[in-house]
């Protein structure tokens, strides 16, 4: 009897799955065009799945092993089951591997069941709670019906009653595994996820690469939408990426805004986009909501506005402005979804199309347009902090090994101390450097994160035009935000430079013996990783190497490196300042206090400002340049711009930074 029922079940499920897949693809293709390598993308899936994606999944050892057993077992069992029970190919070369695959999947499903007995708060519940039962139904059902085909038990054992029961169990499993992948349900991420890996918006992320720069808008195209005002404004592979979400909540667990009680949960945000893709409301969502916002009150469709200026829509604007763009969610996502890209695309629509940038955002953008800096300071006062330093100007020297990019820290008294320390170090090392002086403008980072792509591109093109007048080996800056924009976002506009953060440069100066230092005499220190240096650019070791070279004992925070907690100062979040239950820098200072150190080393002026803005007493906040300057041997320091090395020749940037 099973030999009649099983082929019918298999092919019915397969046909319905194909119909569901076509329906889903049609939905995705409603998005804007995006060029992808179709065949090359599909060919790259095995490596991207088994290597790149698995590296992220591996951070949770329990889930990693569970995923290997369940996903690996299903990927092997499904096609063999179709061959054996659909086409009647009951060769031992097929039946025994099928038994092994379903047994592996069954073991994995038991671990899923254990995880779901008392699931962490970040995991979605509802339909996801039936997933262990569905996995068991498919794996155990197919295993049992394969035993006769493998010759383990007689073909006629059990009679028709058992055959009907087994067919029902297999049908249950097939419905969840095959139909759930394409029609919706806990397994939808499997189908969408594979195609998401093939047609990812940032293929550079795979194979050990890194891609974090925002994509430029084509402002010259009057037909192109300025950001994403409705789900259909996203590219089709962005919509595909939203559908790939597995609702594991790893993004939720690391999001600083969510932890602070601000109205942003990155997992819920992606599910909001899925609602907008398919149409309907968020009433079927069974995970943690955006803090302070009940589930069931938001609705959307492909061609309906995401943000409503009156009444409820898909999401509230405050959700978008809560994001610090720290990329912790992106870094943790096992499906490699790009949350930050989506958020900035929606901010662009709010700023450029609706003109509704909230709070101080409008003032900041107006200042950038009028004065080239976000706080509205007179442009010709950019170098007042260095009036006594006699810094060489590029306009005078025309050529230098290193162009020192000052950044908007030039207008901040606290960051001026960092800049002065860095100048002391460069002179102590006889580095050939110069500055743009008043010709330097804001890098445009803040404008871009606030969604004002037009102002960003204006600032960037003017800076690129200025830089094109001079010769230099590299650009050096102590601001990770300027570092990131100059290195990763200017190239798309024609500005291609070697750019270094001062931590990497200082590490090389120390390693190559260009600096004479005396060992650190103070207490233990900890280091706070800036998001735009670490997660955006992968630089974690250089700052630590600097501290170790100074003889410091480094105590790591529980959340450090790629999992460092954001200070709350990035992405314009500090400018908009969305209220929450706590301030993000206060939470980060709690992390710092847990180490018991008296000094926290930083490498970013925004991190310095946010951490020093914590009201309660805490460790002293020092930039790594200040710490290095403190350890310089006095006799090795110079009062003038000693721009020659010990052999009397200019220090070439390439030599200093050969290993950076």
PDB file of N, CA and C in Angstrom, residues 148-236:
ATOM      1  N   UNK A 148      11.672  -1.318   4.805  1.00  0.00           N
ATOM      2  CA  UNK A 148      11.350  -2.409   3.882  1.00  0.00           C
ATOM      3  C   UNK A 148      12.111  -2.306   2.558  1.00  0.00           C
ATOM      4  N   UNK A 149      12.269  -1.076   2.036  1.00  0.00           N
ATOM      5  CA  UNK A 149      12.980  -0.905   0.766  1.00  0.00           C
ATOM      6  C   UNK A 149      14.440  -1.316   0.887  1.00  0.00           C
ATOM      7  N   UNK A 150      14.994  -1.168   2.108  1.00  0.00           N
ATOM      8  CA  UNK A 150      16.384  -1.558   2.326  1.00  0.00           C
ATOM      9  C   UNK A 150      16.520  -3.035   2.666  1.00  0.00           C
ATOM     10  N   UNK A 151      15.380  -3.706   2.800  1.00  0.00           N
ATOM     11  CA  UNK A 151      15.409  -5.132   3.116  1.00  0.00           C
ATOM     12  C   UNK A 151      15.629  -5.422   4.578  1.00  0.00           C
ATOM     13  N   UNK A 152      15.465  -4.435   5.435  1.00  0.00           N
ATOM     14  CA  UNK A 152      15.676  -4.641   6.870  1.00  0.00           C
ATOM     15  C   UNK A 152      14.479  -5.352   7.482  1.00  0.00           C
ATOM     16  N   UNK A 153      13.279  -5.021   7.033  1.00  0.00           N
ATOM     17  CA  UNK A 153      12.058  -5.679   7.507  1.00  0.00           C
ATOM     18  C   UNK A 153      11.259  -6.129   6.284  1.00  0.00           C
ATOM     19  N   UNK A 154      10.383  -7.108   6.458  1.00  0.00           N
ATOM     20  CA  UNK A 154       9.564  -7.561   5.325  1.00  0.00           C
ATOM     21  C   UNK A 154       8.681  -6.442   4.785  1.00  0.00           C
ATOM     22  N   UNK A 155       8.443  -6.434   3.507  1.00  0.00           N
ATOM     23  CA  UNK A 155       7.674  -5.379   2.849  1.00  0.00           C
ATOM     24  C   UNK A 155       6.229  -5.320   3.327  1.00  0.00           C
ATOM     25  N   UNK A 156       5.655  -6.470   3.718  1.00  0.00           N
ATOM     26  CA  UNK A 156       4.233  -6.511   4.067  1.00  0.00           C
ATOM     27  C   UNK A 156       3.977  -6.382   5.555  1.00  0.00           C
ATOM     28  N   UNK A 157       5.005  -6.076   6.349  1.00  0.00           N
ATOM     29  CA  UNK A 157       4.836  -6.062   7.800  1.00  0.00           C
ATOM     30  C   UNK A 157       3.881  -4.938   8.221  1.00  0.00           C
ATOM     31  N   UNK A 158       3.010  -5.239   9.178  1.00  0.00           N
ATOM     32  CA  UNK A 158       2.157  -4.239   9.787  1.00  0.00           C
ATOM     33  C   UNK A 158       0.799  -4.056   9.165  1.00  0.00           C
ATOM     34  N   UNK A 159       0.612  -4.434   7.912  1.00  0.00           N
ATOM     35  CA  UNK A 159      -0.697  -4.312   7.287  1.00  0.00           C
ATOM     36  C   UNK A 159      -1.044  -2.882   6.906  1.00  0.00           C
ATOM     37  N   UNK A 160      -2.282  -2.702   6.461  1.00  0.00           N
ATOM     38  CA  UNK A 160      -2.688  -1.414   5.917  1.00  0.00           C
ATOM     39  C   UNK A 160      -2.871  -0.327   6.972  1.00  0.00           C
ATOM     40  N   UNK A 161      -3.202  -0.730   8.198  1.00  0.00           N
ATOM     41  CA  UNK A 161      -3.374   0.273   9.261  1.00  0.00           C
ATOM     42  C   UNK A 161      -2.057   0.993   9.528  1.00  0.00           C
ATOM     43  N   UNK A 162      -0.987   0.211   9.678  1.00  0.00           N
ATOM     44  CA  UNK A 162       0.329   0.813   9.906  1.00  0.00           C
ATOM     45  C   UNK A 162       0.748   1.644   8.696  1.00  0.00           C
ATOM     46  N   UNK A 163       0.416   1.151   7.496  1.00  0.00           N
ATOM     47  CA  UNK A 163       0.779   1.884   6.287  1.00  0.00           C
ATOM     48  C   UNK A 163       0.122   3.259   6.262  1.00  0.00           C
ATOM     49  N   UNK A 164      -1.135   3.329   6.654  1.00  0.00           N
ATOM     50  CA  UNK A 164      -1.851   4.608   6.672  1.00  0.00           C
ATOM     51  C   UNK A 164      -1.244   5.548   7.717  1.00  0.00           C
ATOM     52  N   UNK A 165      -0.921   4.990   8.886  1.00  0.00           N
ATOM     53  CA  UNK A 165      -0.311   5.818   9.939  1.00  0.00           C
ATOM     54  C   UNK A 165       1.034   6.377   9.487  1.00  0.00           C
ATOM     55  N   UNK A 166       1.851   5.502   8.887  1.00  0.00           N
ATOM     56  CA  UNK A 166       3.156   5.955   8.405  1.00  0.00           C
ATOM     57  C   UNK A 166       3.000   6.997   7.302  1.00  0.00           C
ATOM     58  N   UNK A 167       2.028   6.783   6.416  1.00  0.00           N
ATOM     59  CA  UNK A 167       1.790   7.751   5.345  1.00  0.00           C
ATOM     60  C   UNK A 167       1.385   9.105   5.920  1.00  0.00           C
ATOM     61  N   UNK A 168       0.589   9.081   6.987  1.00  0.00           N
ATOM     62  CA  UNK A 168       0.162  10.332   7.623  1.00  0.00           C
ATOM     63  C   UNK A 168       1.354  11.066   8.237  1.00  0.00           C
ATOM     64  N   UNK A 169       2.245  10.306   8.881  1.00  0.00           N
ATOM     65  CA  UNK A 169       3.436  10.915   9.491  1.00  0.00           C
ATOM     66  C   UNK A 169       4.330  11.510   8.410  1.00  0.00           C
ATOM     67  N   UNK A 170       4.542  10.754   7.320  1.00  0.00           N
ATOM     68  CA  UNK A 170       5.365  11.252   6.221  1.00  0.00           C
ATOM     69  C   UNK A 170       4.727  12.487   5.600  1.00  0.00           C
ATOM     70  N   UNK A 171       3.408  12.475   5.438  1.00  0.00           N
ATOM     71  CA  UNK A 171       2.710  13.632   4.866  1.00  0.00           C
ATOM     72  C   UNK A 171       2.902  14.864   5.737  1.00  0.00           C
ATOM     73  N   UNK A 172       2.833  14.671   7.048  1.00  0.00           N
ATOM     74  CA  UNK A 172       3.078  15.783   7.981  1.00  0.00           C
ATOM     75  C   UNK A 172       4.474  16.359   7.759  1.00  0.00           C
ATOM     76  N   UNK A 173       5.458  15.477   7.736  1.00  0.00           N
ATOM     77  CA  UNK A 173       6.830  15.930   7.531  1.00  0.00           C
ATOM     78  C   UNK A 173       7.027  16.596   6.187  1.00  0.00           C
ATOM     79  N   UNK A 174       6.441  16.037   5.141  1.00  0.00           N
ATOM     80  CA  UNK A 174       6.566  16.623   3.810  1.00  0.00           C
ATOM     81  C   UNK A 174       5.938  18.009   3.755  1.00  0.00           C
ATOM     82  N   UNK A 175       4.797  18.161   4.415  1.00  0.00           N
ATOM     83  CA  UNK A 175       4.108  19.454   4.404  1.00  0.00           C
ATOM     84  C   UNK A 175       4.992  20.542   5.003  1.00  0.00           C
ATOM     85  N   UNK A 176       5.631  20.239   6.134  1.00  0.00           N
ATOM     86  CA  UNK A 176       6.474  21.242   6.779  1.00  0.00           C
ATOM     87  C   UNK A 176       7.765  21.479   6.006  1.00  0.00           C
ATOM     88  N   UNK A 177       8.398  20.390   5.561  1.00  0.00           N
ATOM     89  CA  UNK A 177       9.697  20.520   4.912  1.00  0.00           C
ATOM     90  C   UNK A 177       9.576  21.092   3.500  1.00  0.00           C
ATOM     91  N   UNK A 178       8.691  20.539   2.682  1.00  0.00           N
ATOM     92  CA  UNK A 178       8.603  20.962   1.297  1.00  0.00           C
ATOM     93  C   UNK A 178       7.729  22.204   1.122  1.00  0.00           C
ATOM     94  N   UNK A 179       6.492  22.107   1.634  1.00  0.00           N
ATOM     95  CA  UNK A 179       5.573  23.227   1.460  1.00  0.00           C
ATOM     96  C   UNK A 179       5.964  24.420   2.331  1.00  0.00           C
ATOM     97  N   UNK A 180       6.448  24.132   3.550  1.00  0.00           N
ATOM     98  CA  UNK A 180       6.849  25.209   4.450  1.00  0.00           C
ATOM     99  C   UNK A 180       7.984  26.044   3.899  1.00  0.00           C
ATOM    100  N   UNK A 181       8.826  25.454   3.056  1.00  0.00           N
ATOM    101  CA  UNK A 181       9.951  26.192   2.499  1.00  0.00           C
ATOM    102  C   UNK A 181       9.512  27.250   1.496  1.00  0.00           C
ATOM    103  N   UNK A 182       8.392  27.038   0.846  1.00  0.00           N
ATOM    104  CA  UNK A 182       8.008  27.948  -0.228  1.00  0.00           C
ATOM    105  C   UNK A 182       6.686  28.679   0.019  1.00  0.00           C
ATOM    106  N   UNK A 183       5.774  28.060   0.767  1.00  0.00           N
ATOM    107  CA  UNK A 183       4.489  28.702   1.041  1.00  0.00           C
ATOM    108  C   UNK A 183       4.516  29.502   2.342  1.00  0.00           C
ATOM    109  N   UNK A 184       5.502  29.280   3.168  1.00  0.00           N
ATOM    110  CA  UNK A 184       5.610  30.005   4.429  1.00  0.00           C
ATOM    111  C   UNK A 184       5.614  29.068   5.608  1.00  0.00           C
ATOM    112  N   UNK A 185       6.263  29.488   6.683  1.00  0.00           N
ATOM    113  CA  UNK A 185       6.400  28.646   7.866  1.00  0.00           C
ATOM    114  C   UNK A 185       7.839  28.656   8.339  1.00  0.00           C
ATOM    115  N   UNK A 186       8.130  27.905   9.388  1.00  0.00           N
ATOM    116  CA  UNK A 186       9.483  27.911   9.947  1.00  0.00           C
ATOM    117  C   UNK A 186      10.584  27.536   8.958  1.00  0.00           C
ATOM    118  N   UNK A 187      10.241  26.753   7.934  1.00  0.00           N
ATOM    119  CA  UNK A 187      11.285  26.312   7.006  1.00  0.00           C
ATOM    120  C   UNK A 187      11.450  27.243   5.800  1.00  0.00           C
ATOM    121  N   UNK A 188      10.734  28.363   5.776  1.00  0.00           N
ATOM    122  CA  UNK A 188      10.836  29.267   4.626  1.00  0.00           C
ATOM    123  C   UNK A 188      12.252  29.775   4.424  1.00  0.00           C
ATOM    124  N   UNK A 189      12.955  29.945   5.541  1.00  0.00           N
ATOM    125  CA  UNK A 189      14.309  30.476   5.438  1.00  0.00           C
ATOM    126  C   UNK A 189      15.239  29.556   4.650  1.00  0.00           C
ATOM    127  N   UNK A 190      14.928  28.260   4.600  1.00  0.00           N
ATOM    128  CA  UNK A 190      15.828  27.322   3.922  1.00  0.00           C
ATOM    129  C   UNK A 190      15.853  27.583   2.420  1.00  0.00           C
ATOM    130  N   UNK A 191      14.687  27.724   1.816  1.00  0.00           N
ATOM    131  CA  UNK A 191      14.604  27.995   0.379  1.00  0.00           C
ATOM    132  C   UNK A 191      15.133  29.394   0.061  1.00  0.00           C
ATOM    133  N   UNK A 192      14.622  30.398   0.792  1.00  0.00           N
ATOM    134  CA  UNK A 192      15.064  31.769   0.534  1.00  0.00           C
ATOM    135  C   UNK A 192      16.538  31.943   0.868  1.00  0.00           C
ATOM    136  N   UNK A 193      17.000  31.251   1.906  1.00  0.00           N
ATOM    137  CA  UNK A 193      18.380  31.411   2.335  1.00  0.00           C
ATOM    138  C   UNK A 193      19.385  30.947   1.308  1.00  0.00           C
ATOM    139  N   UNK A 194      19.095  29.826   0.663  1.00  0.00           N
ATOM    140  CA  UNK A 194      20.014  29.318  -0.359  1.00  0.00           C
ATOM    141  C   UNK A 194      20.127  30.311  -1.514  1.00  0.00           C
ATOM    142  N   UNK A 195      18.988  30.836  -1.970  1.00  0.00           N
ATOM    143  CA  UNK A 195      19.015  31.810  -3.064  1.00  0.00           C
ATOM    144  C   UNK A 195      19.618  33.137  -2.609  1.00  0.00           C
ATOM    145  N   UNK A 196      19.411  33.487  -1.355  1.00  0.00           N
ATOM    146  CA  UNK A 196      20.021  34.705  -0.799  1.00  0.00           C
ATOM    147  C   UNK A 196      21.542  34.604  -0.845  1.00  0.00           C
ATOM    148  N   UNK A 197      22.076  33.440  -0.516  1.00  0.00           N
ATOM    149  CA  UNK A 197      23.523  33.246  -0.599  1.00  0.00           C
ATOM    150  C   UNK A 197      24.007  33.345  -2.043  1.00  0.00           C
ATOM    151  N   UNK A 198      23.209  32.857  -2.973  1.00  0.00           N
ATOM    152  CA  UNK A 198      23.602  32.885  -4.383  1.00  0.00           C
ATOM    153  C   UNK A 198      23.583  34.303  -4.945  1.00  0.00           C
ATOM    154  N   UNK A 199      22.564  35.095  -4.571  1.00  0.00           N
ATOM    155  CA  UNK A 199      22.353  36.406  -5.187  1.00  0.00           C
ATOM    156  C   UNK A 199      22.480  37.530  -4.169  1.00  0.00           C
ATOM    157  N   UNK A 200      23.371  37.363  -3.235  1.00  0.00           N
ATOM    158  CA  UNK A 200      23.565  38.320  -2.147  1.00  0.00           C
ATOM    159  C   UNK A 200      23.910  39.702  -2.694  1.00  0.00           C
ATOM    160  N   UNK A 201      23.379  40.719  -2.009  1.00  0.00           N
ATOM    161  CA  UNK A 201      23.643  42.099  -2.438  1.00  0.00           C
ATOM    162  C   UNK A 201      25.114  42.466  -2.307  1.00  0.00           C
ATOM    163  N   UNK A 202      25.818  41.797  -1.416  1.00  0.00           N
ATOM    164  CA  UNK A 202      27.240  42.067  -1.201  1.00  0.00           C
ATOM    165  C   UNK A 202      28.045  40.770  -1.354  1.00  0.00           C
ATOM    166  N   UNK A 203      28.241  40.304  -2.567  1.00  0.00           N
ATOM    167  CA  UNK A 203      28.990  39.058  -2.750  1.00  0.00           C
ATOM    168  C   UNK A 203      30.437  39.152  -2.264  1.00  0.00           C
ATOM    169  N   UNK A 204      30.923  40.393  -2.087  1.00  0.00           N
ATOM    170  CA  UNK A 204      32.298  40.569  -1.607  1.00  0.00           C
ATOM    171  C   UNK A 204      32.479  40.049  -0.182  1.00  0.00           C
ATOM    172  N   UNK A 205      31.388  39.857   0.541  1.00  0.00           N
ATOM    173  CA  UNK A 205      31.497  39.372   1.925  1.00  0.00           C
ATOM    174  C   UNK A 205      31.970  37.925   2.006  1.00  0.00           C
ATOM    175  N   UNK A 206      31.835  37.198   0.916  1.00  0.00           N
ATOM    176  CA  UNK A 206      32.150  35.772   0.950  1.00  0.00           C
ATOM    177  C   UNK A 206      33.617  35.530   0.611  1.00  0.00           C
ATOM    178  N   UNK A 207      34.091  34.347   1.002  1.00  0.00           N
ATOM    179  CA  UNK A 207      35.473  34.001   0.728  1.00  0.00           C
ATOM    180  C   UNK A 207      36.457  34.781   1.568  1.00  0.00           C
ATOM    181  N   UNK A 208      36.031  35.207   2.763  1.00  0.00           N
ATOM    182  CA  UNK A 208      36.926  35.955   3.645  1.00  0.00           C
ATOM    183  C   UNK A 208      36.973  37.433   3.361  1.00  0.00           C
ATOM    184  N   UNK A 209      36.134  37.925   2.452  1.00  0.00           N
ATOM    185  CA  UNK A 209      36.140  39.342   2.110  1.00  0.00           C
ATOM    186  C   UNK A 209      35.344  40.179   3.095  1.00  0.00           C
ATOM    187  N   UNK A 210      35.322  41.477   2.828  1.00  0.00           N
ATOM    188  CA  UNK A 210      34.594  42.408   3.690  1.00  0.00           C
ATOM    189  C   UNK A 210      33.960  43.466   2.800  1.00  0.00           C
ATOM    190  N   UNK A 211      32.711  43.764   3.042  1.00  0.00           N
ATOM    191  CA  UNK A 211      32.003  44.782   2.273  1.00  0.00           C
ATOM    192  C   UNK A 211      31.057  45.502   3.220  1.00  0.00           C
ATOM    193  N   UNK A 212      31.392  46.750   3.553  1.00  0.00           N
ATOM    194  CA  UNK A 212      30.608  47.480   4.555  1.00  0.00           C
ATOM    195  C   UNK A 212      30.218  48.881   4.107  1.00  0.00           C
ATOM    196  N   UNK A 213      30.763  49.358   2.993  1.00  0.00           N
ATOM    197  CA  UNK A 213      30.429  50.696   2.526  1.00  0.00           C
ATOM    198  C   UNK A 213      29.010  50.758   1.985  1.00  0.00           C
ATOM    199  N   UNK A 214      28.306  51.844   2.292  1.00  0.00           N
ATOM    200  CA  UNK A 214      26.955  52.017   1.770  1.00  0.00           C
ATOM    201  C   UNK A 214      26.997  52.216   0.258  1.00  0.00           C
ATOM    202  N   UNK A 215      25.951  51.749  -0.414  1.00  0.00           N
ATOM    203  CA  UNK A 215      25.852  51.907  -1.857  1.00  0.00           C
ATOM    204  C   UNK A 215      25.361  53.322  -2.170  1.00  0.00           C
ATOM    205  N   UNK A 216      25.985  53.952  -3.167  1.00  0.00           N
ATOM    206  CA  UNK A 216      25.597  55.316  -3.539  1.00  0.00           C
ATOM    207  C   UNK A 216      24.287  55.330  -4.309  1.00  0.00           C
ATOM    208  N   UNK A 217      23.503  56.371  -4.098  1.00  0.00           N
ATOM    209  CA  UNK A 217      22.307  56.594  -4.913  1.00  0.00           C
ATOM    210  C   UNK A 217      22.708  57.293  -6.208  1.00  0.00           C
ATOM    211  N   UNK A 218      22.009  56.966  -7.284  1.00  0.00           N
ATOM    212  CA  UNK A 218      22.212  57.665  -8.547  1.00  0.00           C
ATOM    213  C   UNK A 218      21.324  58.910  -8.542  1.00  0.00           C
ATOM    214  N   UNK A 219      21.902  60.003  -8.085  1.00  0.00           N
ATOM    215  CA  UNK A 219      21.121  61.235  -7.938  1.00  0.00           C
ATOM    216  C   UNK A 219      20.813  61.890  -9.278  1.00  0.00           C
ATOM    217  N   UNK A 220      21.498  61.436 -10.336  1.00  0.00           N
ATOM    218  CA  UNK A 220      21.267  62.023 -11.657  1.00  0.00           C
ATOM    219  C   UNK A 220      20.083  61.383 -12.375  1.00  0.00           C
ATOM    220  N   UNK A 221      19.584  60.264 -11.845  1.00  0.00           N
ATOM    221  CA  UNK A 221      18.472  59.557 -12.475  1.00  0.00           C
ATOM    222  C   UNK A 221      17.164  60.026 -11.859  1.00  0.00           C
ATOM    223  N   UNK A 222      16.358  60.787 -12.600  1.00  0.00           N
ATOM    224  CA  UNK A 222      15.101  61.301 -12.021  1.00  0.00           C
ATOM    225  C   UNK A 222      14.073  60.213 -11.746  1.00  0.00           C
ATOM    226  N   UNK A 223      14.266  59.021 -12.347  1.00  0.00           N
ATOM    227  CA  UNK A 223      13.315  57.934 -12.140  1.00  0.00           C
ATOM    228  C   UNK A 223      13.666  57.074 -10.927  1.00  0.00           C
ATOM    229  N   UNK A 224      14.898  57.178 -10.455  1.00  0.00           N
ATOM    230  CA  UNK A 224      15.332  56.332  -9.342  1.00  0.00           C
ATOM    231  C   UNK A 224      14.755  56.848  -8.029  1.00  0.00           C
ATOM    232  N   UNK A 225      14.200  55.969  -7.208  1.00  0.00           N
ATOM    233  CA  UNK A 225      13.671  56.420  -5.909  1.00  0.00           C
ATOM    234  C   UNK A 225      14.803  56.863  -4.990  1.00  0.00           C
ATOM    235  N   UNK A 226      14.544  57.897  -4.214  1.00  0.00           N
ATOM    236  CA  UNK A 226      15.541  58.378  -3.252  1.00  0.00           C
ATOM    237  C   UNK A 226      15.345  57.611  -1.951  1.00  0.00           C
ATOM    238  N   UNK A 227      15.936  56.431  -1.901  1.00  0.00           N
ATOM    239  CA  UNK A 227      15.761  55.570  -0.747  1.00  0.00           C
ATOM    240  C   UNK A 227      14.566  54.659  -0.927  1.00  0.00           C
ATOM    241  N   UNK A 228      14.146  54.050   0.165  1.00  0.00           N
ATOM    242  CA  UNK A 228      13.044  53.079   0.128  1.00  0.00           C
ATOM    243  C   UNK A 228      11.859  53.627   0.900  1.00  0.00           C
ATOM    244  N   UNK A 229      10.835  54.060   0.178  1.00  0.00           N
ATOM    245  CA  UNK A 229       9.621  54.565   0.807  1.00  0.00           C
ATOM    246  C   UNK A 229       8.544  53.508   0.920  1.00  0.00           C
ATOM    247  N   UNK A 230       8.664  52.469   0.114  1.00  0.00           N
ATOM    248  CA  UNK A 230       7.748  51.329   0.161  1.00  0.00           C
ATOM    249  C   UNK A 230       8.571  50.073  -0.110  1.00  0.00           C
ATOM    250  N   UNK A 231       8.100  48.903   0.301  1.00  0.00           N
ATOM    251  CA  UNK A 231       8.903  47.684   0.125  1.00  0.00           C
ATOM    252  C   UNK A 231       9.379  47.466  -1.304  1.00  0.00           C
ATOM    253  N   UNK A 232       8.587  47.832  -2.298  1.00  0.00           N
ATOM    254  CA  UNK A 232       8.968  47.634  -3.696  1.00  0.00           C
ATOM    255  C   UNK A 232      10.162  48.491  -4.102  1.00  0.00           C
ATOM    256  N   UNK A 233      10.546  49.486  -3.267  1.00  0.00           N
ATOM    257  CA  UNK A 233      11.705  50.323  -3.578  1.00  0.00           C
ATOM    258  C   UNK A 233      13.028  49.630  -3.253  1.00  0.00           C
ATOM    259  N   UNK A 234      12.980  48.567  -2.469  1.00  0.00           N
ATOM    260  CA  UNK A 234      14.201  47.797  -2.228  1.00  0.00           C
ATOM    261  C   UNK A 234      14.545  47.003  -3.485  1.00  0.00           C
ATOM    262  N   UNK A 235      15.815  46.642  -3.633  1.00  0.00           N
ATOM    263  CA  UNK A 235      16.183  45.772  -4.745  1.00  0.00           C
ATOM    264  C   UNK A 235      15.592  44.389  -4.503  1.00  0.00           C
ATOM    265  N   UNK A 236      15.413  43.643  -5.584  1.00  0.00           N
ATOM    266  CA  UNK A 236      14.756  42.334  -5.443  1.00  0.00           C
ATOM    267  C   UNK A 236      15.560  41.394  -4.552  1.00  0.00           C
TER     268      UNK A 236
END
